[in-house]
Coordinates of C-alpha atoms in Angstrom, one line a residue:
M1 CA -34.7 3.7 -15.2
A2 CA -33.5 0.4 -16.5
Q3 CA -35.9 -2.5 -16.7
G4 CA -35.3 -6.2 -15.9
K5 CA -32.9 -7.8 -13.4
G6 CA -29.6 -6.3 -12.4
D7 CA -26.2 -7.9 -13.0
I8 CA -24.8 -6.7 -9.7
G9 CA -26.0 -4.7 -6.7
L10 CA -24.0 -2.0 -5.0
I11 CA -24.5 -0.7 -1.5
G12 CA -23.0 2.7 -0.6
L13 CA -23.6 5.8 -2.7
A14 CA -20.7 8.0 -1.6
V15 CA -18.6 9.3 -4.4
M16 CA -16.6 6.1 -4.9
G17 CA -19.8 4.0 -5.0
Q18 CA -21.6 6.3 -7.4
N19 CA -18.6 6.4 -9.7
L20 CA -18.1 2.7 -9.7
I21 CA -21.8 2.2 -10.6
L22 CA -21.5 4.6 -13.5
N23 CA -18.3 2.8 -14.6
M24 CA -20.2 -0.6 -14.6
A25 CA -23.1 0.9 -16.4
D26 CA -20.8 2.4 -19.1
H27 CA -19.5 -1.2 -19.7
G28 CA -23.0 -2.6 -20.3
F29 CA -23.8 -4.0 -16.9
T30 CA -27.2 -3.2 -15.2
V31 CA -26.5 -2.2 -11.6
V32 CA -29.0 -2.0 -8.7
A33 CA -28.1 0.8 -6.4
F34 CA -28.9 1.0 -2.7
N35 CA -27.9 3.3 0.2
R36 CA -28.9 3.4 3.8
S37 CA -30.4 6.8 3.1
V38 CA -32.9 6.1 0.4
E39 CA -33.1 9.8 -0.5
K40 CA -29.6 9.5 -1.8
V41 CA -30.7 6.7 -4.2
H42 CA -33.5 8.9 -5.5
A43 CA -31.2 11.9 -6.0
F44 CA -28.6 9.6 -7.8
L45 CA -31.2 8.2 -10.2
A46 CA -32.6 11.7 -10.9
N47 CA -29.2 13.2 -11.7
E48 CA -25.9 11.3 -12.4
A49 CA -27.6 7.9 -13.2
K50 CA -30.4 9.3 -15.3
G51 CA -30.9 7.4 -18.5
K52 CA -28.4 4.7 -17.6
C53 CA -28.8 1.0 -16.9
I54 CA -29.1 1.7 -13.2
I55 CA -32.0 0.5 -11.0
G56 CA -32.8 2.0 -7.6
A57 CA -33.6 -0.2 -4.5
E58 CA -35.6 1.0 -1.5
S59 CA -34.5 -1.7 0.9
I60 CA -32.2 -4.7 1.3
P61 CA -35.0 -7.2 0.3
D62 CA -35.8 -4.9 -2.7
L63 CA -32.2 -4.9 -3.7
V64 CA -31.9 -8.7 -3.6
S65 CA -35.2 -9.2 -5.4
K66 CA -34.0 -7.1 -8.4
L67 CA -30.8 -9.2 -9.0
K68 CA -30.1 -12.1 -11.4
T69 CA -29.0 -15.3 -9.8
P70 CA -26.5 -16.0 -8.5
R71 CA -26.9 -12.7 -6.8
R72 CA -23.9 -10.5 -6.7
V73 CA -23.9 -7.7 -4.1
M74 CA -20.9 -5.4 -3.6
M75 CA -20.5 -3.1 -0.6
L76 CA -18.5 0.2 -0.7
V77 CA -19.1 1.2 2.9
K78 CA -17.0 2.1 5.9
A79 CA -14.8 -0.8 7.1
G80 CA -15.6 -2.5 10.3
D81 CA -19.0 -2.8 11.9
A82 CA -20.9 -1.3 8.9
V83 CA -19.7 -4.2 6.7
D84 CA -20.8 -6.8 9.3
S85 CA -24.1 -5.1 9.7
F86 CA -24.9 -5.2 6.0
I87 CA -23.8 -8.8 5.7
D88 CA -26.2 -9.7 8.6
Q89 CA -29.0 -7.8 6.7
L90 CA -28.2 -9.5 3.4
V91 CA -27.8 -13.1 4.4
P92 CA -31.5 -13.9 5.3
H93 CA -32.5 -12.8 1.8
L94 CA -29.7 -14.7 -0.1
Q95 CA -29.5 -18.2 -1.3
K96 CA -26.7 -20.8 -1.5
G97 CA -24.2 -19.8 -4.1
D98 CA -24.9 -16.0 -4.0
I99 CA -22.0 -13.7 -3.7
I100 CA -21.2 -10.8 -1.3
I101 CA -18.3 -8.5 -2.2
D102 CA -16.6 -6.1 0.3
G103 CA -14.9 -3.4 -1.7
G104 CA -13.9 -1.2 1.3
N105 CA -10.5 -0.9 3.0
S106 CA -11.2 -3.8 5.4
E107 CA -8.6 -5.4 7.5
Y108 CA -7.6 -8.7 6.0
Q109 CA -8.3 -10.6 9.2
D110 CA -11.9 -9.5 9.0
S111 CA -12.1 -10.8 5.4
E112 CA -10.7 -14.1 6.5
R113 CA -13.4 -14.4 9.2
R114 CA -16.2 -13.3 6.9
C115 CA -15.1 -15.7 4.2
K116 CA -15.1 -18.6 6.6
D117 CA -18.4 -17.7 8.3
L118 CA -20.2 -17.1 5.0
R119 CA -18.8 -20.3 3.4
A120 CA -20.5 -22.3 6.2
K121 CA -23.8 -20.6 5.2
G122 CA -23.3 -21.4 1.5
I123 CA -22.6 -17.8 0.6
R124 CA -19.4 -16.9 -1.4
F125 CA -17.5 -14.0 0.0
V126 CA -15.0 -11.8 -1.8
G127 CA -12.8 -9.2 -0.1
A128 CA -11.7 -6.9 -3.0
G129 CA -9.1 -4.2 -2.7
V130 CA -10.1 -1.1 -4.8
S131 CA -7.6 1.5 -5.5
G132 CA -7.5 4.7 -7.6
G133 CA -9.7 7.1 -5.7
E134 CA -12.7 8.8 -7.1
D135 CA -11.3 9.1 -10.6
G136 CA -10.1 5.5 -10.7
A137 CA -13.6 4.2 -9.6
R138 CA -15.2 6.2 -12.5
Y139 CA -12.8 5.4 -15.3
G140 CA -10.8 2.4 -14.3
P141 CA -9.5 1.3 -10.8
S142 CA -7.0 -1.3 -9.8
L143 CA -9.0 -4.2 -8.4
M144 CA -7.5 -6.9 -6.1
P145 CA -10.2 -9.6 -5.4
G146 CA -9.6 -12.4 -3.0
G147 CA -11.7 -14.8 -0.8
N148 CA -13.9 -17.7 -2.0
K149 CA -12.5 -18.5 -5.4
E150 CA -15.8 -20.1 -6.4
A151 CA -17.1 -16.6 -6.8
W152 CA -14.5 -15.5 -9.4
P153 CA -16.1 -16.9 -12.5
Y154 CA -19.3 -15.0 -11.7
I155 CA -17.6 -11.6 -11.1
K156 CA -14.5 -11.8 -13.4
D157 CA -16.2 -10.3 -16.4
I158 CA -17.6 -7.3 -14.5
F159 CA -14.3 -6.6 -12.6
Q160 CA -12.0 -7.0 -15.5
S161 CA -14.2 -4.9 -17.7
V162 CA -14.4 -1.9 -15.4
A163 CA -10.7 -2.1 -14.2
A164 CA -7.9 0.1 -15.6
K165 CA -6.1 -1.4 -18.6
T166 CA -2.3 -1.4 -19.1
D167 CA -1.0 -2.6 -22.5
G168 CA -4.4 -3.9 -23.1
Q169 CA -4.4 -6.1 -19.9
P170 CA -6.9 -5.4 -17.1
C171 CA -5.3 -4.3 -13.8
C172 CA -7.4 -6.9 -12.0
D173 CA -7.0 -10.7 -11.5
W174 CA -7.8 -13.2 -8.7
V175 CA -5.3 -12.7 -5.9
G176 CA -5.9 -15.6 -3.5
N177 CA -8.0 -17.2 -0.9
D178 CA -9.6 -15.8 2.2
G179 CA -8.0 -12.4 3.2
A180 CA -5.5 -12.3 0.3
G181 CA -7.2 -9.5 -1.6
H182 CA -7.4 -7.1 1.3
F183 CA -3.8 -8.1 2.4
V184 CA -2.5 -7.1 -1.0
K185 CA -4.5 -3.9 -0.9
M186 CA -3.1 -3.2 2.5
V187 CA 0.5 -3.6 1.3
H188 CA -0.3 -1.4 -1.7
N189 CA -1.4 1.3 0.7
G190 CA 1.7 0.9 2.8
I191 CA 3.9 1.3 -0.3
E192 CA 1.8 4.4 -1.1
Y193 CA 2.7 5.8 2.4
G194 CA 6.3 5.1 1.7
D195 CA 6.3 6.7 -1.8
M196 CA 4.6 9.8 -0.5
Q197 CA 7.0 10.1 2.4
L198 CA 10.0 9.8 0.1
I199 CA 8.7 12.5 -2.2
G200 CA 8.0 14.7 0.9
E201 CA 11.6 14.3 2.1
V202 CA 13.0 15.1 -1.4
Y203 CA 10.8 18.3 -1.3
H204 CA 12.2 19.1 2.1
M205 CA 15.7 18.7 0.8
M206 CA 15.0 20.9 -2.2
Q207 CA 13.8 23.6 0.2
A208 CA 17.0 23.2 2.4
I209 CA 19.3 23.8 -0.6
G210 CA 17.4 26.9 -1.7
V211 CA 15.4 25.6 -4.7
D212 CA 12.4 27.9 -5.4
Q213 CA 9.0 26.2 -5.9
G214 CA 8.8 27.1 -9.6
K215 CA 12.1 25.1 -10.2
M216 CA 10.7 22.3 -8.0
A217 CA 7.7 22.0 -10.3
K218 CA 9.9 21.9 -13.4
T219 CA 12.2 19.3 -11.8
F220 CA 9.3 17.0 -10.9
A221 CA 7.9 17.4 -14.4
E222 CA 11.3 16.4 -15.9
W223 CA 11.6 13.4 -13.5
N224 CA 8.2 12.2 -14.6
K225 CA 9.5 11.7 -18.1
G226 CA 12.1 9.1 -17.0
E227 CA 12.4 6.2 -14.6
L228 CA 10.3 7.9 -11.9
D229 CA 7.3 8.3 -14.2
S230 CA 4.4 7.7 -11.9
F231 CA 1.0 9.0 -10.7
L232 CA 2.5 10.5 -7.5
I233 CA 5.3 12.3 -9.2
D234 CA 2.9 13.6 -11.8
I235 CA 0.5 15.1 -9.2
T236 CA 3.4 16.4 -7.2
K237 CA 4.4 18.4 -10.3
D238 CA 0.9 19.8 -10.5
I239 CA 0.8 20.6 -6.8
M240 CA 4.2 22.4 -6.9
G241 CA 3.0 24.6 -9.7
F242 CA -0.5 25.4 -8.4
K243 CA -1.1 29.0 -7.3
D244 CA -3.9 30.3 -5.1
T245 CA -6.3 33.1 -6.1
D246 CA -3.8 35.7 -4.8
G247 CA -1.2 34.5 -7.3
K248 CA 1.0 32.9 -4.6
Y249 CA 1.8 29.2 -4.4
L250 CA -0.8 27.3 -2.4
L251 CA 1.5 24.5 -1.0
P252 CA 3.4 26.7 1.6
K253 CA 0.0 27.7 3.0
I254 CA -1.0 24.2 3.9
R255 CA -0.6 23.1 7.5
D256 CA 2.2 20.5 7.8
T257 CA 0.2 17.8 9.7
A258 CA -0.7 14.7 7.8
G259 CA -3.7 12.4 8.5
Q260 CA -4.0 8.7 7.9
K261 CA -6.8 6.2 7.7
G262 CA -4.9 3.2 9.1
T263 CA -3.8 1.0 6.2
G264 CA -0.2 2.1 6.5
K265 CA -0.3 1.4 10.2
W266 CA -1.8 -2.0 9.5
T267 CA 1.1 -2.8 7.1
A268 CA 3.7 -1.8 9.7
I269 CA 1.9 -4.0 12.3
A270 CA 1.7 -6.9 9.9
A271 CA 5.4 -6.5 9.2
L272 CA 6.1 -6.9 12.9
N273 CA 3.7 -9.8 13.2
Y274 CA 5.4 -11.7 10.3
G275 CA 8.9 -10.7 11.3
M276 CA 9.6 -8.8 8.1
P277 CA 11.9 -5.7 8.2
V278 CA 9.5 -3.4 6.3
T279 CA 11.3 -0.4 7.8
L280 CA 10.5 2.3 5.2
I281 CA 6.7 2.0 5.5
G282 CA 7.1 2.0 9.3
E283 CA 9.1 5.2 9.1
A284 CA 6.5 6.7 6.8
V285 CA 3.7 5.9 9.4
F286 CA 5.8 7.3 12.3
S287 CA 6.6 10.5 10.2
R288 CA 2.9 11.2 9.9
C289 CA 2.6 10.7 13.7
L290 CA 5.4 13.1 14.2
S291 CA 3.8 15.7 11.9
A292 CA 0.7 15.6 14.1
L293 CA 2.8 16.9 17.0
K294 CA 2.7 20.4 15.5
N295 CA 2.4 22.4 18.7
E296 CA 5.2 20.4 20.4
R297 CA 7.4 20.9 17.3
I298 CA 6.9 24.6 17.3
T299 CA 8.0 24.8 21.0
A300 CA 10.9 22.5 20.3
S301 CA 12.1 24.5 17.3
K302 CA 12.7 27.4 19.6
V303 CA 15.0 25.6 22.0
L304 CA 16.5 22.5 20.4
P305 CA 19.7 23.4 18.5
G306 CA 20.6 22.0 15.1
P307 CA 23.6 22.2 12.8
T308 CA 24.8 25.5 11.4
A309 CA 26.1 24.1 8.1
K310 CA 24.8 25.5 4.8
F311 CA 24.6 23.8 1.5
T312 CA 27.5 24.9 -0.7
G313 CA 27.4 22.3 -3.5
N314 CA 26.1 22.5 -7.1
V315 CA 22.3 22.7 -6.9
D316 CA 21.6 21.1 -10.3
Q317 CA 24.1 18.2 -9.6
F318 CA 22.5 17.7 -6.2
L319 CA 19.0 17.6 -7.7
D320 CA 20.1 14.8 -9.9
E321 CA 21.5 13.0 -6.9
L322 CA 18.1 13.5 -5.2
R323 CA 16.5 11.8 -8.2
Q324 CA 18.8 8.9 -7.9
A325 CA 18.3 8.6 -4.1
L326 CA 14.5 8.7 -4.5
Y327 CA 14.7 6.0 -7.2
A328 CA 17.0 3.7 -5.1
S329 CA 14.8 4.2 -2.0
K330 CA 11.7 3.4 -4.0
I331 CA 13.3 0.1 -5.1
V332 CA 13.9 -0.8 -1.4
S333 CA 10.3 0.1 -0.5
Y334 CA 8.8 -2.2 -3.1
A335 CA 11.4 -4.9 -2.2
Q336 CA 10.3 -4.8 1.4
G337 CA 6.6 -4.8 0.4
F338 CA 7.0 -7.9 -1.7
M339 CA 9.0 -9.6 1.0
L340 CA 6.0 -9.1 3.3
L341 CA 3.7 -10.5 0.7
R342 CA 5.9 -13.5 0.3
E343 CA 6.0 -14.2 4.0
A344 CA 2.3 -13.9 4.5
A345 CA 1.6 -16.1 1.5
G346 CA 3.7 -18.8 3.1
V347 CA 1.9 -18.5 6.4
H348 CA -1.6 -18.5 4.9
N349 CA -0.8 -20.8 2.0
W350 CA -1.8 -18.2 -0.5
D351 CA -0.7 -18.8 -4.0
L352 CA 0.2 -15.2 -4.8
D353 CA 1.3 -14.3 -8.4
Y354 CA 3.7 -11.5 -7.7
G355 CA 4.1 -10.5 -11.4
S356 CA 0.3 -10.4 -11.7
I357 CA 0.1 -8.2 -8.6
A358 CA 2.6 -5.8 -10.1
L359 CA 0.5 -5.6 -13.2
M360 CA -2.6 -4.9 -11.1
W361 CA -0.7 -1.9 -9.7
R362 CA 0.5 -0.6 -13.1
G363 CA -2.7 1.2 -13.8
G364 CA -5.7 2.7 -12.0
C365 CA -4.1 2.9 -8.5
I366 CA -2.2 5.5 -6.5
I367 CA 1.2 3.8 -6.8
R368 CA 0.8 3.2 -10.6
S369 CA 4.1 3.8 -12.4
V370 CA 6.3 2.5 -15.2
F371 CA 8.5 1.1 -12.5
L372 CA 6.0 -1.7 -11.8
G373 CA 6.5 -3.1 -15.3
Q374 CA 10.1 -4.0 -14.3
I375 CA 8.8 -5.7 -11.2
K376 CA 6.4 -7.8 -13.3
L377 CA 9.3 -8.8 -15.6
A378 CA 11.5 -9.7 -12.6
F379 CA 9.0 -12.1 -11.2
D380 CA 8.1 -13.4 -14.7
R381 CA 11.8 -14.4 -15.1
D382 CA 12.1 -15.8 -11.6
P383 CA 8.8 -16.5 -9.8
S384 CA 10.7 -17.7 -6.7
L385 CA 12.8 -14.4 -6.5
K386 CA 13.6 -13.8 -2.9
S387 CA 14.1 -10.0 -3.2
L388 CA 13.7 -7.4 -5.9
L389 CA 17.2 -6.2 -5.0
L390 CA 18.6 -9.4 -6.5
A391 CA 16.9 -9.0 -9.8
P392 CA 19.4 -7.8 -12.5
F393 CA 17.5 -4.7 -13.4
F394 CA 17.1 -3.4 -9.9
L395 CA 20.6 -4.5 -8.9
N396 CA 22.1 -2.4 -11.7
A397 CA 19.9 0.5 -10.8
I398 CA 21.0 0.4 -7.2
T399 CA 24.6 0.1 -8.2
R400 CA 24.4 3.2 -10.4
S401 CA 22.5 5.2 -7.7
Q402 CA 24.2 4.3 -4.4
N403 CA 26.9 6.9 -4.4
A404 CA 24.4 9.7 -5.0
W405 CA 22.0 8.1 -2.5
R406 CA 24.7 8.1 0.2
N407 CA 25.6 11.7 -0.5
V408 CA 22.0 12.8 -0.2
V409 CA 21.6 11.1 3.2
S410 CA 24.9 12.4 4.6
T411 CA 24.1 15.9 3.3
A412 CA 20.6 15.7 5.0
I413 CA 22.3 14.8 8.3
K414 CA 24.8 17.7 8.0
L415 CA 22.0 20.1 7.2
G416 CA 19.7 18.8 9.9
V417 CA 16.9 17.8 7.5
P418 CA 15.0 14.7 8.7
T419 CA 15.0 12.0 6.0
P420 CA 13.7 8.9 7.9
A421 CA 12.5 7.1 4.8
L422 CA 15.5 7.8 2.6
S423 CA 18.0 6.9 5.4
T424 CA 16.2 3.8 6.6
A425 CA 16.0 2.6 3.0
L426 CA 19.8 2.9 2.8
A427 CA 20.3 1.3 6.2
F428 CA 18.1 -1.7 5.1
Y429 CA 20.1 -2.0 1.9
D430 CA 23.4 -2.0 3.8
G431 CA 22.0 -4.5 6.3
Y432 CA 20.6 -6.8 3.6
R433 CA 24.0 -6.9 1.7
S434 CA 25.9 -7.6 4.9
E435 CA 27.1 -11.2 5.3
R436 CA 27.6 -10.5 9.0
L437 CA 25.6 -8.3 11.3
P438 CA 26.2 -7.6 15.1
A439 CA 23.3 -9.9 16.1
N440 CA 25.9 -12.2 17.5
L441 CA 26.4 -9.7 20.3
L442 CA 22.7 -9.5 20.8
Q443 CA 22.5 -13.2 21.2
A444 CA 25.4 -13.1 23.7
Q445 CA 23.7 -10.4 25.7
R446 CA 20.4 -12.3 25.7
D447 CA 22.2 -15.4 26.9
Y448 CA 24.1 -13.4 29.5
F449 CA 21.0 -11.9 31.2
G450 CA 18.4 -14.4 30.3
A451 CA 20.1 -17.7 29.5
H452 CA 18.4 -17.7 26.1
T453 CA 21.1 -19.7 24.4
Y454 CA 22.8 -19.1 21.0
E455 CA 24.1 -21.1 18.1
L456 CA 27.8 -21.3 17.1
L457 CA 28.9 -20.8 13.5
G458 CA 29.2 -24.2 11.9
Q459 CA 27.0 -25.8 14.5
E460 CA 23.6 -24.4 13.4
G461 CA 20.6 -26.0 15.0
K462 CA 22.5 -26.7 18.3
F463 CA 21.6 -24.2 21.0
V464 CA 24.1 -23.7 23.8
H465 CA 24.3 -21.6 27.0
T466 CA 27.4 -20.1 28.6
N467 CA 27.8 -19.4 32.3
W468 CA 29.2 -15.9 31.5
T469 CA 29.8 -14.8 35.1
G470 CA 30.8 -18.1 36.8
H471 CA 27.8 -17.9 39.1
G472 CA 24.9 -17.7 36.6
G473 CA 24.4 -21.4 36.4
N474 CA 24.3 -23.7 33.4
V475 CA 20.5 -24.0 33.0
S476 CA 19.1 -22.3 29.9
S477 CA 15.8 -20.6 29.4
S478 CA 13.1 -22.2 27.3
S479 CA 10.2 -19.8 27.8
Y480 CA 11.4 -16.3 28.4
N481 CA 11.6 -14.5 25.0
A482 CA 12.5 -10.9 25.8

């Protein structure tokens, strides 16, 4: 057992908590460990933490008493009430200037509230996104801290030491005030949902054109050597090639219903709240909801007809088109995610560094990929970039890929294979590049049935109402917003 005062305390000894403590200890920091079940603290000290600079705590007062000042306490507990409960237990034992860090998957609104409430009590609160799973926590996660910036100088060395490194740079930097850290983590998770859905749809298409799983594994392995090089493509390659104890592939045996913990849904909700068309992540969330209707789908599969068309093209050529479609759709997904970040930053007055965020995601996290390096370069060259689609690198990539992308989506439709993420990415791209959309008809309809008014081209800012029927009246609505 280590002697002396701890550099940081950590509450929550599930696997993530234990691994992060071990990571901190490996980097020379003395950590005070506490868990609601004290038996877990004893077991941890007797096994994984034995011989390391890790101190056990028997209670919250004991934890606080064993920390250097200003006291730094990090929580890795279930989001929601558990976080508030531990904050309530900690505050009476802390002093002005001490720091509480929430490293769970909390909603950003909760972090905003906690930051404000604790600031009034003289306590510095940090809401830190932590990504990378168990392995990342142990050997280098992506960390996205936000909240009370006064806390950053006191936690920076610890966070940047334990974080993953890319090209020698830590995948961790200060994100912004109040709930910014958890908002960025939420968008990260939403993009993760999108990436996983896109890969799943590509897998479905591979099945539909008759590619065996061995070839799928080789294809993903090959893709991982190029522009799609990423953690998710890498693990997909491994999953595709994995065989059960009976010598048969494991993947086809897994029930096709996907779970979710909520961060993807929060991203979709935030997109609606901020009026941003983050359609791909939305479709990824809904696809998981649809997958959960397994029994209904079994029934429907027996009665609802589909197309009878069969794939007759060149398989290898189509696999390359799938690669291009996946890449183009991935570009759209990230473009949408950064649009949401930009809008929220404007609303909350967060000074987000988008290039830095991309760097934070380049290592340690689930969406880590070489792709993110180009996003960082794009924002380094133009910090005010409105959309990644307008950056030269991504514009050229989309230009090269769009014919293949369109062929994949149209082929999926002909074969009856659902590709909601691939197709909504293409629909967004076509919408974004359209100078005119049919929203003029929507405005006319709204004015017709609700007198909501509209603007005429060349007279922007002047709202007019038309008496479309001759008996509707000339008074316009100012409150009804259907």
